Coordinates of C-alpha atoms in Angstrom, one line a residue:
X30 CA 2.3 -34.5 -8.3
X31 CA 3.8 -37.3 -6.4
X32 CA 5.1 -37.7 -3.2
X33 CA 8.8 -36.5 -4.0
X34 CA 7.5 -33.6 -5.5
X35 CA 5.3 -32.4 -2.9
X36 CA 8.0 -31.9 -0.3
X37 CA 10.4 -30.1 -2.8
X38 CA 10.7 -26.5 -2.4
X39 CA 9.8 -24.1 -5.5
X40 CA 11.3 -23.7 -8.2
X41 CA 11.5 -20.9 -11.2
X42 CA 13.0 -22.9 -14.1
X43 CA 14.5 -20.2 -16.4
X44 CA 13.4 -17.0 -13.9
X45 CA 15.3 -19.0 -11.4
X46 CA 19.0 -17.1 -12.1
X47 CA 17.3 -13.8 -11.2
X48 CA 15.5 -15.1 -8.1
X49 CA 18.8 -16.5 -6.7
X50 CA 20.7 -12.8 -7.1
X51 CA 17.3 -11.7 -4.5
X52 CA 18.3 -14.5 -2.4
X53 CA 22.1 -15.1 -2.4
X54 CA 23.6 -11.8 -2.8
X55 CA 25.2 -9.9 -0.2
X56 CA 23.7 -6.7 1.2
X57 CA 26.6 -4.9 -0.3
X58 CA 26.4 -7.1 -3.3
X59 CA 22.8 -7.3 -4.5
X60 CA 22.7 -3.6 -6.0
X61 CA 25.7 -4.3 -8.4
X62 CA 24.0 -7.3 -9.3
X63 CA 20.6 -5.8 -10.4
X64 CA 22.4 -3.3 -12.1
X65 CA 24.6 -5.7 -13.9
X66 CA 21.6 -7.7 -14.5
X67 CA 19.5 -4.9 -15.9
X68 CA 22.7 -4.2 -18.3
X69 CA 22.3 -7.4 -19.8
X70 CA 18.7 -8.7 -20.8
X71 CA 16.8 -8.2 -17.6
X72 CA 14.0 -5.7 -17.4
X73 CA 12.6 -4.3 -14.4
X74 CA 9.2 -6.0 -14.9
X75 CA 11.6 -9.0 -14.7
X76 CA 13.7 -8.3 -11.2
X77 CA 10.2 -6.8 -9.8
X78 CA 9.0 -10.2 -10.8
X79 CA 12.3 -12.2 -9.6
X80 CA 12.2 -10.4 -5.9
X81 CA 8.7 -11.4 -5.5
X82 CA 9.2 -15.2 -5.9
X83 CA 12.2 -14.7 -3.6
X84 CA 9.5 -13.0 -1.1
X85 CA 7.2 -15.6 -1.8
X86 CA 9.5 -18.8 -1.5
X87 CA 12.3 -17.4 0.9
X88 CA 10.2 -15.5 3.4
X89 CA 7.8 -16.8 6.2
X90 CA 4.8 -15.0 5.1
X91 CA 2.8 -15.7 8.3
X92 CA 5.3 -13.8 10.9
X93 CA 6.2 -15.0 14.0
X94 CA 3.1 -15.1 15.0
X95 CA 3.9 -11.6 17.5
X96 CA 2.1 -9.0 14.9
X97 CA 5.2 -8.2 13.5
X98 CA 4.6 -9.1 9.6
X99 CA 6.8 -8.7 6.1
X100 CA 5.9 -6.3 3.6
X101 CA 8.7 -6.7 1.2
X102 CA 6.1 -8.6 -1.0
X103 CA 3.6 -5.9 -0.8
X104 CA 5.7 -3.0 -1.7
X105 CA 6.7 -4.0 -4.8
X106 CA 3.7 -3.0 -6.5
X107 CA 4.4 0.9 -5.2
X108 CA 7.8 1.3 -6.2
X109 CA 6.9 -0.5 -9.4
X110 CA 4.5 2.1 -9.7
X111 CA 7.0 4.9 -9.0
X112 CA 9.3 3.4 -11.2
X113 CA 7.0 3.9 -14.1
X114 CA 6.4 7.8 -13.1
X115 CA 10.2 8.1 -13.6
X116 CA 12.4 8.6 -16.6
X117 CA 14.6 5.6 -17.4
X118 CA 17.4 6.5 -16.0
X119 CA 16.3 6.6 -12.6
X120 CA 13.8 3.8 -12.9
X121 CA 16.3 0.8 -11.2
X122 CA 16.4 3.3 -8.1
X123 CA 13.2 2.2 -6.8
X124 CA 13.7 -1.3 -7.7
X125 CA 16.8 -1.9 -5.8
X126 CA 15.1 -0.3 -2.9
X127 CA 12.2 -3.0 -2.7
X128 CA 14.5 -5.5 -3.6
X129 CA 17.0 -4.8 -0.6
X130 CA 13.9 -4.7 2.0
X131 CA 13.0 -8.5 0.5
X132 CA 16.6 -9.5 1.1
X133 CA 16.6 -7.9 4.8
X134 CA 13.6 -9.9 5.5
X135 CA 15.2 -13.4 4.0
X136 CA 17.7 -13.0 6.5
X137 CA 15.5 -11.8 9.3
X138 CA 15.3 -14.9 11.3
X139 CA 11.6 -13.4 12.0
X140 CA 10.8 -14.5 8.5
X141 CA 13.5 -16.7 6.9
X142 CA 15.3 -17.7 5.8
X143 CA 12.8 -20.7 5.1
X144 CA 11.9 -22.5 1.6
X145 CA 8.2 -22.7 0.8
X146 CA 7.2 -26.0 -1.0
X147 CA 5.4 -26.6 -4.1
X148 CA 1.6 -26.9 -3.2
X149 CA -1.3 -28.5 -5.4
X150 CA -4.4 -27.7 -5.9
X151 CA -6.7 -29.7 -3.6
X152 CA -10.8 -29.3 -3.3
X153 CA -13.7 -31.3 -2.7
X154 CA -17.2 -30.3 -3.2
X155 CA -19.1 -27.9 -5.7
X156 CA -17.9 -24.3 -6.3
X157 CA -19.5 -23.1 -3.6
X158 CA -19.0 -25.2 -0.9
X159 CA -15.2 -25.1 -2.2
X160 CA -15.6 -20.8 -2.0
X161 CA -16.8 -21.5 1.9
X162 CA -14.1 -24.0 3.1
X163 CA -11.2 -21.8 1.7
X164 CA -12.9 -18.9 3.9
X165 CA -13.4 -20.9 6.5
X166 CA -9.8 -21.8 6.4
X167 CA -8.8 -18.3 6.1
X168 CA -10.6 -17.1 9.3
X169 CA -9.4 -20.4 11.0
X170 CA -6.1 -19.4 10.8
X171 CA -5.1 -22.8 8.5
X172 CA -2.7 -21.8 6.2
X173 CA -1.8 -24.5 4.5
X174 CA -5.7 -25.2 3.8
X175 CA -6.4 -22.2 2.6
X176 CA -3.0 -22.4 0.2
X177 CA -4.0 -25.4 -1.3
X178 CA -7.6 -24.6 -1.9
X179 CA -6.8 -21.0 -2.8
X180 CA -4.7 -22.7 -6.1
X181 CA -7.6 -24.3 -7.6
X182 CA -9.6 -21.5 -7.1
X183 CA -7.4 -19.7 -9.1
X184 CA -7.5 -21.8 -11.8
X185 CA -11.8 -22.1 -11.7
X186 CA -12.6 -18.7 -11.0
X187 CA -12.0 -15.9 -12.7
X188 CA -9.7 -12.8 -11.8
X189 CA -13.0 -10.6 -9.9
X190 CA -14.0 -13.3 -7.9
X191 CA -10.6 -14.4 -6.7
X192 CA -10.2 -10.6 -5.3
X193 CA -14.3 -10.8 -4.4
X194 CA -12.7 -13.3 -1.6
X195 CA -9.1 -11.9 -1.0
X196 CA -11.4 -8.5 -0.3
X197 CA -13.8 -10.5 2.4
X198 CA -10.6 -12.5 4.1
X199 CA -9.0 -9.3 5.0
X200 CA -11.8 -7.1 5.8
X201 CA -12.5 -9.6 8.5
X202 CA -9.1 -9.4 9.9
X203 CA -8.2 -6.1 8.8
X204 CA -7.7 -4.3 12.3
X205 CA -5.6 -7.2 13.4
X206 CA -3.2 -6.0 10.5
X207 CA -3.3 -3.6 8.3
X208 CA -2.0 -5.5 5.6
X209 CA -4.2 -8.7 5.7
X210 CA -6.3 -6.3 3.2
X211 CA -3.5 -4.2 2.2
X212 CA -0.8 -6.7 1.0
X213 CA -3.5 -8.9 -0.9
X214 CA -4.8 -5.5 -2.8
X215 CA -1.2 -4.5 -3.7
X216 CA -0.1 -8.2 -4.6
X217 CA -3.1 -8.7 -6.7
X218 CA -2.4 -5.7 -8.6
X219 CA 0.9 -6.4 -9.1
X220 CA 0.2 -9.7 -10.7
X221 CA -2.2 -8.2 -13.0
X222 CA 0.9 -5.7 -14.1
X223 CA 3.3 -8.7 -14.2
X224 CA 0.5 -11.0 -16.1
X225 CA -1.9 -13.2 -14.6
X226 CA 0.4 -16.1 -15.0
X227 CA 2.2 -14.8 -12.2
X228 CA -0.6 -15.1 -9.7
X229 CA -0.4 -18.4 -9.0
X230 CA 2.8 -17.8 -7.2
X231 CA 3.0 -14.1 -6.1
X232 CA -0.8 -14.6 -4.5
X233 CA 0.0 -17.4 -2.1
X234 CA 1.8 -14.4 -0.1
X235 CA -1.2 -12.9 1.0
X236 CA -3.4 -16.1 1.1
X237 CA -0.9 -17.2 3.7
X238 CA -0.7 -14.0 5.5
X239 CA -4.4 -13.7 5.4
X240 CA -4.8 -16.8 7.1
X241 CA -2.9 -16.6 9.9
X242 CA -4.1 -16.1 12.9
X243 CA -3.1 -13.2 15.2
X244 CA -5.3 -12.5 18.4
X245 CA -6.7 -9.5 19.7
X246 CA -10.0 -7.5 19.7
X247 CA -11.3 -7.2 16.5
X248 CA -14.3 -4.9 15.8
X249 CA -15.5 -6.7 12.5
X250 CA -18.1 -8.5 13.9
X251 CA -19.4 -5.6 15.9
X252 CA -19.6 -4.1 12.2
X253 CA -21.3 -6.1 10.2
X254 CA -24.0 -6.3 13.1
X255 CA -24.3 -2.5 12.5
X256 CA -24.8 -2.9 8.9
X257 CA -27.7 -4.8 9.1
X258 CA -29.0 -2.9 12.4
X259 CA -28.8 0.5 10.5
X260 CA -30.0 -1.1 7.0
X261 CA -26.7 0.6 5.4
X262 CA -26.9 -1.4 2.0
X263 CA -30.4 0.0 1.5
X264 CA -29.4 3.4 2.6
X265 CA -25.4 3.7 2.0
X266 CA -25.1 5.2 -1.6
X267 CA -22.5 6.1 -4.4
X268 CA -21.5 9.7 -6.3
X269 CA -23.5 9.4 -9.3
X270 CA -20.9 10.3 -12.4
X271 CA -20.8 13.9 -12.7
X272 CA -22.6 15.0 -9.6
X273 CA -21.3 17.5 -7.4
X274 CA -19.5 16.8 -4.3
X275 CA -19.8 17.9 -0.7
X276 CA -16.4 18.8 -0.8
X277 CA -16.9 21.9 -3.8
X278 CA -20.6 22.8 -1.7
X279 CA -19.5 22.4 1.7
X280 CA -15.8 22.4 1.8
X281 CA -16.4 23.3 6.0
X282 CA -18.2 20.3 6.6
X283 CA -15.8 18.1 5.0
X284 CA -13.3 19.8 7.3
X285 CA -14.6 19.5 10.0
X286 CA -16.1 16.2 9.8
X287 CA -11.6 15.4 9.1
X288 CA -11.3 17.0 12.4
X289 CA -13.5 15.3 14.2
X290 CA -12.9 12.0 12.8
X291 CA -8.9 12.5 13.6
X292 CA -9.9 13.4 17.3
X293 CA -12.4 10.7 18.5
X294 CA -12.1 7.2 19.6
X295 CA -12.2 4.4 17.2
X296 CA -15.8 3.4 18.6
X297 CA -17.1 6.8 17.5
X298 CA -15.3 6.8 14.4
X299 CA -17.8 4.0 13.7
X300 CA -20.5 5.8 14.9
X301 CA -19.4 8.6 12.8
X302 CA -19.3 6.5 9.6
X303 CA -23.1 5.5 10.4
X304 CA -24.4 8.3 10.5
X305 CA -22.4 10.2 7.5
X306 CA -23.4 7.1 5.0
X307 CA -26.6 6.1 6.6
X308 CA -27.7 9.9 6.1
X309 CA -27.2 12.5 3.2
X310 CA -23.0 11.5 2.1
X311 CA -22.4 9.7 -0.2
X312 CA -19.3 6.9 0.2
X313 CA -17.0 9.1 -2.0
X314 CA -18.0 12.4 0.7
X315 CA -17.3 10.2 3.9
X316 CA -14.2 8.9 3.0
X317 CA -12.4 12.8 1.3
X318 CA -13.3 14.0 4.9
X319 CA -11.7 10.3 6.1
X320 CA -8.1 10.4 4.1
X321 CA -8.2 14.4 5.1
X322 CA -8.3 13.6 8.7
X323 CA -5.6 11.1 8.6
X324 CA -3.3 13.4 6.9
X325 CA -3.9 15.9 9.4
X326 CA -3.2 13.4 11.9
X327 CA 0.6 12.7 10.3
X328 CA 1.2 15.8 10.8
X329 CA 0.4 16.9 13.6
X330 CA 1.8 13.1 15.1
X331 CA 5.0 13.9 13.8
X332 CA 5.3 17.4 14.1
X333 CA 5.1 16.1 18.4
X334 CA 7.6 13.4 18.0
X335 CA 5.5 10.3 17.1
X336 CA 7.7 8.0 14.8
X337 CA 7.6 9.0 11.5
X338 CA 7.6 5.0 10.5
X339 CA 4.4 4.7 13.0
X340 CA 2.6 8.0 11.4
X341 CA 3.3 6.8 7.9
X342 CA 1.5 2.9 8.5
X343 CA -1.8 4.5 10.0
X344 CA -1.9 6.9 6.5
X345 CA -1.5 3.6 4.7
X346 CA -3.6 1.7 6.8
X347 CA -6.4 4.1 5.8
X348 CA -5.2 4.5 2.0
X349 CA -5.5 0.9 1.9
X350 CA -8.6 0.1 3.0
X351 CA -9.9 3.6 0.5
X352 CA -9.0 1.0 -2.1
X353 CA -12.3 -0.4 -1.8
X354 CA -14.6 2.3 -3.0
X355 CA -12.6 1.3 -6.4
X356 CA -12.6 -2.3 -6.1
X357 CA -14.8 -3.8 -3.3
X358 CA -18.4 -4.3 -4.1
X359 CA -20.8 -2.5 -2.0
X360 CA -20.9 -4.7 1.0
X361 CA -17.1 -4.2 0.7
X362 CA -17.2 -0.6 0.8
X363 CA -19.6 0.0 3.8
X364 CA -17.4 -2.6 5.8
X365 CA -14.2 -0.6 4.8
X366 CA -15.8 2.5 6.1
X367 CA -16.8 1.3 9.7
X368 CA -13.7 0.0 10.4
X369 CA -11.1 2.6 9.2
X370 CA -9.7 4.3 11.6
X371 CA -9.6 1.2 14.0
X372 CA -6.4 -1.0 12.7
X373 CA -3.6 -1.1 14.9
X374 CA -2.1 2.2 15.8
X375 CA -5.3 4.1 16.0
X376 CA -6.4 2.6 19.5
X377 CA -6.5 6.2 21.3
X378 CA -8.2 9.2 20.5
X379 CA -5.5 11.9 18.9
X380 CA -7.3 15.4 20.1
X381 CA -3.6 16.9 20.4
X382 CA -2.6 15.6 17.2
X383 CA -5.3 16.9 15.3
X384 CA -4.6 20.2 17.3
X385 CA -1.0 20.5 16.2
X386 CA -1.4 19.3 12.9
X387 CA -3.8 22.1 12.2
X388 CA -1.5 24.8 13.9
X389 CA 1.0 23.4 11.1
X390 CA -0.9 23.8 8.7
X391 CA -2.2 27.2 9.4
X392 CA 1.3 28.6 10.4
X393 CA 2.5 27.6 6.8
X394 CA -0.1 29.5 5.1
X395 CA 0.6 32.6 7.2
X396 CA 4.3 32.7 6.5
X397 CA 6.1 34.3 4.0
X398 CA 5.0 33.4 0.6
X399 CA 7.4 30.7 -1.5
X400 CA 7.8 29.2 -4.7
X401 CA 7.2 25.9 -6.3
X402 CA 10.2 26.0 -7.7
X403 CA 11.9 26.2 -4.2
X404 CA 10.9 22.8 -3.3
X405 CA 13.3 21.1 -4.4
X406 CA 16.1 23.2 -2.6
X407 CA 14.0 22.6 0.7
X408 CA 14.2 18.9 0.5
X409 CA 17.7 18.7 -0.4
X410 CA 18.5 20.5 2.9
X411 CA 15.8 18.7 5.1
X412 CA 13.8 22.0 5.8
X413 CA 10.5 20.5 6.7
X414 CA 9.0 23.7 7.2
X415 CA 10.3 25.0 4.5
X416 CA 8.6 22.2 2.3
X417 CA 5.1 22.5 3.7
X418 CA 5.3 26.2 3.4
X419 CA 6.1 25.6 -0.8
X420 CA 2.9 23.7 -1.1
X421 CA 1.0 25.6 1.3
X422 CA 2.0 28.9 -0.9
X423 CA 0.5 27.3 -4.1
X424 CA -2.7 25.8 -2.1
X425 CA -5.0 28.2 -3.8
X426 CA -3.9 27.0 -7.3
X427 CA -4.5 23.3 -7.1
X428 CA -3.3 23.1 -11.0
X429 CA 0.4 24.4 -9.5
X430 CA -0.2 21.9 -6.7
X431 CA -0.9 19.4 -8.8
X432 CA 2.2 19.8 -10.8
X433 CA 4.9 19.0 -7.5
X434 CA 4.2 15.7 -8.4
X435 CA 7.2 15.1 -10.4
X436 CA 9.1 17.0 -8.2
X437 CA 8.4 14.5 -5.1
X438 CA 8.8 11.1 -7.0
X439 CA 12.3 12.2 -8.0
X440 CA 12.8 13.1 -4.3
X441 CA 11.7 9.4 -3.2
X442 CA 13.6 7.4 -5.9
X443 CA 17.2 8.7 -4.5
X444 CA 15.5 8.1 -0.3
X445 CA 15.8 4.5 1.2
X446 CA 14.6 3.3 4.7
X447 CA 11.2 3.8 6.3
X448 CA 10.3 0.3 6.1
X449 CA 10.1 0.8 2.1
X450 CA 6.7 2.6 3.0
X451 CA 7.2 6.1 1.2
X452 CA 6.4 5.2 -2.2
X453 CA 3.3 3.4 -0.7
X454 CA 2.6 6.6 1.1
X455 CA 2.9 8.9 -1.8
X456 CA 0.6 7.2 -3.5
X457 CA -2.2 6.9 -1.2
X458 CA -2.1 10.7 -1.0
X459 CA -1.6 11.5 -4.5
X460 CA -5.2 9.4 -5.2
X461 CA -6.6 11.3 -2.1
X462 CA -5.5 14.3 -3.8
X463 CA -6.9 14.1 -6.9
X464 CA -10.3 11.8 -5.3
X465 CA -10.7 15.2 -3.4
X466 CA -13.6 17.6 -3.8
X467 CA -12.5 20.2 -1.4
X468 CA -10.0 23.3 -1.6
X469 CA -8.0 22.0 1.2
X470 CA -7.1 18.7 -0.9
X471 CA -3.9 20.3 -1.2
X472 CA -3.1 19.0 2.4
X473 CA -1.9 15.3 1.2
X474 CA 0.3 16.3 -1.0
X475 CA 2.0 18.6 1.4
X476 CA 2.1 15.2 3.7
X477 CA 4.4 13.8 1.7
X478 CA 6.2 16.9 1.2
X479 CA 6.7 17.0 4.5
X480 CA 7.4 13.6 5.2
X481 CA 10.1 14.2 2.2
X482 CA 12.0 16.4 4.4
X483 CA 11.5 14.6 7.4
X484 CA 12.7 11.6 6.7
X485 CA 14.0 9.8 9.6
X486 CA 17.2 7.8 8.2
X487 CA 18.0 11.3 6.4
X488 CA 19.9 9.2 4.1
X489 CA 20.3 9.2 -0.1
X490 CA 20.8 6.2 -1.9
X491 CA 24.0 7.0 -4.0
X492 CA 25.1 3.6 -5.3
X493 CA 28.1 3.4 -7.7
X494 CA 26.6 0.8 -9.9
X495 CA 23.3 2.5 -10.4
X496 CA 25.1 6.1 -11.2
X497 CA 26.9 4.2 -14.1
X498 CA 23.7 2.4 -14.9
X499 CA 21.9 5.6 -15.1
X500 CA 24.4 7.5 -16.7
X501 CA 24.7 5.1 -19.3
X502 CA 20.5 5.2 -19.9
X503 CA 21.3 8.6 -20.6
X504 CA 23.7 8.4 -23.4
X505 CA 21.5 5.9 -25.0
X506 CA 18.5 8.0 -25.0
X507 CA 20.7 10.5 -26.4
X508 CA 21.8 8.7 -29.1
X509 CA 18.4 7.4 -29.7
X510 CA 16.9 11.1 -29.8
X511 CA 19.8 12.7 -32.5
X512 CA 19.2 9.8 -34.8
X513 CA 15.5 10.7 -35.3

C-alpha cells in the first residue's frame, strides 16, 4: 500500500452501490430503497452485509469517549437471526429496522458522520509477541495499534484464536461496557454467517471499540486475583453430557440462589459466584440461577418505572457475557461468572426490584386462567398483564411454552425503537429458556412477553414499500407452491 492509499477512505468495489443506500438515503428514503433493492438482485444476507460496512466505515466506533457507544454494528447479527425464524415475507422487516439504527448513528454527530481509512496489516516480532502487543494495545486504549495489528492476525491465525483474544480484550473491559464483549461476540458471529471473507472489515468494529479507553472502576482485576486465590480452574467444573441438573433436583435452590443474586451488591454477586462454582455447581447450574435472576429483575424494574431501554441492556449485558460458557475456554468462563452482574447499570443492589418482580410473577399465576392462543390479541392491544398472564397460564407445560416462540418473533418483526435491542433481547432469553433445568424457566420467555406489550415507543412499523414487498413474497410463494 502506498502512501496515497493509506489515507484513502474504504472502499467496497461492487458491494459499494448497496453500502451507499445505508449511507446516503434519507430517513424517509432508506426503507423504499431496501425494498426496491431487495426486488431486484439483492438478498438480505447482502443489505445485512452492506449496512455493516456502512457501520464499520461511516460510524466512529470508539464513541465520544463519554460511555455512550453505537450498537448499530452489533445488532445486526440479532435481527439477522430473527429474520431467518421468519417466513419470507416478513423477513425485510427486521432488516430495515437494523439498517435505520446504523443510519441514525451515521448522522449522529456522536459517531459520524466520519470515513474510516484503509488500514494494513503491520507486526513485528514472532506470533507470540505479535498476540501480546495487539493486547497490550487493546488494554492501552490504542486504537489504531490494535487495528493494524489485529489485520494480520486475521490473516495468520485461525478463526478460534482470533475470538480466543476478542474474548480476553473484552472480558477485561467488560464492566466499562457491556458491549466491549458483547459487540465483538455478535460481530464475529455475524461474519462467520456472512463468510469469513467478511471479517476483515466487519471485525475492525469491535477491535476499535475494544480498544478504547473509557475510565472508571473496573473489578476485572479484583477478579482474576480471586481466581487464583480460590484455585477456581482446579475447582470450577462443567455439566458432564447427560447429567442431571440442579435445576430438575433442586428447582428451590436455583430459585433462590436468582433471588438472592438479583438482590445483592455487585461485590457479593462475586462472592456469590465463588462459592456456587468453587463448591458443588457446576458453570451451567450457576449461571440458570444467574439469567433467572436478571429476568426477575426486568420485571420487577419495569413493572416500578425503571426505563424499559435501561431494564432491557442489563438482561443483555448478562446474556452476553452467558455466551461464554459456549464459546470462551475455561478461564473465559470463570471470568464471565465473577463479573456478571457488575457492568454498568447494576451498581446498586435491586432488593425492591426482585420484590416486585416476584409479586408479578406470582399475581399472574393466580389470576384467571388464559389461553396461548390469546397472546396475540394481548400484544396487539398493549395488555402487559394480560401477556404475562398467557404464558404464566401455560408455565406448567413447558412444551406449550415453548411453542409462543413463533408467536413473539412475529410480534417483534412489525415493533421498531428500543435502541434496536428487542431482537437481541429475545434471544438471550429464548437460549436461557431452553439452557434451563428448572420448572420456572418459563419466566424468560414471559420477559419478553412482557416487554412485547410494554414497549415504550408503542409504535408498529407499517411501511408502504415493505407491505408491497411482502405482499408480493406472497404471491410468489403461491405460485411456487400450485406448480408443484
Amino acid at each position: 500500500m502506498n502512501a496515497r492509499d493509506w489515507f484513502r477512505p474504504l472502499e467496497f468495489g461492487d458491494g459499494e452501490p448497496l453500502v451507499r443506500i445505508i449511507e446516503e438515503s434519507s430517513a424517509e428514503q432508506l426503507t423504499g430503497e431496501l425494498a426496491k433493492a431487495l426486488g431486484k438482485k439483492a438478498t438480505e444476507d447482502d443489505l445485512y452485509l452492506a449496512a455493516g460496512r456502512a457501520a464499520l466505515r461511516s460510524v466512529r466506533q470508539e464513541g465520544p469517549g463519554s460511555g455512550k457507544n453505537p450498537v448499530g454494528l452489533y445488532l445486526l447479527n440479532s435481527h439477522r437471526d430473527l429474520g431467518a425464524r421468519l417466513p419470507p415475507d416478513l423477513r425485510p422487516y427486521p432488516l430495515s429496522a437494523v439498517a435505520r439504527r446504523v443510519r441514525a448513528e451515521i448522522y449522529d454527530p456522536a459517531y459520524g458522520p466520519t470515513r474510516l481509512l484503509r488500514f494494513t496489516s503491520i507486526a513485528h516480532g514472532s506470533k507470540e509477541e505479535i498476540r501480546d502487543a495487539y493486547l497490550e494495545a487493546v488494554l492501552l486504549g490504542d486504537s489504531d495499534t490494535a487495528d493494524h495489528i489485529f489485520l494480520w492476525l486475521l490473516e495468520n491465525l485461525p478463526p478460534e484464536e482470533i475470538s480466543d483474544l476478542l474474548w480476553t480484550g473484552g472480558l477485561e473491559k467488560v464492566c466499562l461496557g457491556s458491549f466491549k464483549l458483547l459487540g465483538a461476540v455478535e460481530t464475529f458471529h455475524l461474519a462467520q454467517a456472512l463468510g469469513w471473507e467478511t471479517a476483515g472489515v466487519l471485525l475492525r468494529g469491535p477491535v476499535r471499540h475494544q480498544s478504547h479507553r473509557l475510565v472508571g472502576p473496573n473489578p476485572f482485576p479484583d477478579c482474576r486475583d480471586r481466581i487464583a486465590a480460590e484455585s477456581l480452574h482446579q475447582r470450577a467444573h462443567r455439566r458432564l453430557p447427560g447429567e442431571r441438573g440442579r435445576g430438575e433436583d433442586d428447582p428451590t435452590g436455583i430459585w433462590e440462589t436468582a433471588l438472592l443474586w438479583g438482590s445483592i451488591s455487585p461485590e457479593e454477586r462475586t462472592t456469590l459466584a465463588v462459592r456456587s462454582i468453587g463448591g458443588e455447581w457446576s458453570l451451567e447450574d450457576f449461571w440458570e440461577a444467574v439469567s433467572l435472576g436478571a429476568a426477575i429483575l426486568f420485571l420487577g424494574a419495569t413493572s416500578a418505572g425503571v426505563p424499559v431501554v435501561e431494564a432491557v441492556r442489563q438482561v443483555v449485558a448478562v446474556g452476553g457475557m452467558r455466551v461464554m460458557l459456549r464459546t470462551g475456554n475455561l478461564g473465559q468462563k470463570i471470568l464471565a461468572s465473577l463479573l456478571v452482574g457488575r457492568t454498568r447499570g447494576f451498581e446498586e443492589p435491586a432488593r425492591q426490584w426482585v420484590d416486585q418482580g416476584v409479586q408479578l410473577l406470582e399475581g399472574s399465576l393466580r389470576a384467571s386462567k388464559l389461553s396461548i392462543d390469546e397472546l396475540g390479541a394481548a400484544l396487539d392491544g398493549w395488555q402487559a398483564d394480560a401477556a404475562l398472564g398467557c404464558v404464566a397460564s401455560a408455565s406448567a407445560d413447558l412444551e406449550r411454552v415453548g411453542g409462543i416462540g413463533a408467536i413473539l418473533e412475529h410480534r417483534l418483526a412489525f415493533l421498531d425503537g428500543l435502541d434496536g435491542l428487542g431482537p437481541l433481547f429475545h434471544r438471550v432469553q429464548t437460549e436461557a429458556f431452553q439452557a434451563g433445568r428448572s420448572p420456572h424457566r418459563w419466566v424468560h420467555l414471559a420477559a419478553t412477553a412482557w416487554l412485547c406489550a410494554l414497549w415504550p415507543e408503542r409504535g408498529v412499523v407499517d411501511d408502504g414499500a415493505l407491505a408491497k414487498l411482502a405482499d408480493r413474497r406472497r404471491r410468489d410463494l403461491a405460485k411456487k407452491q400450485r406448480g408443484r
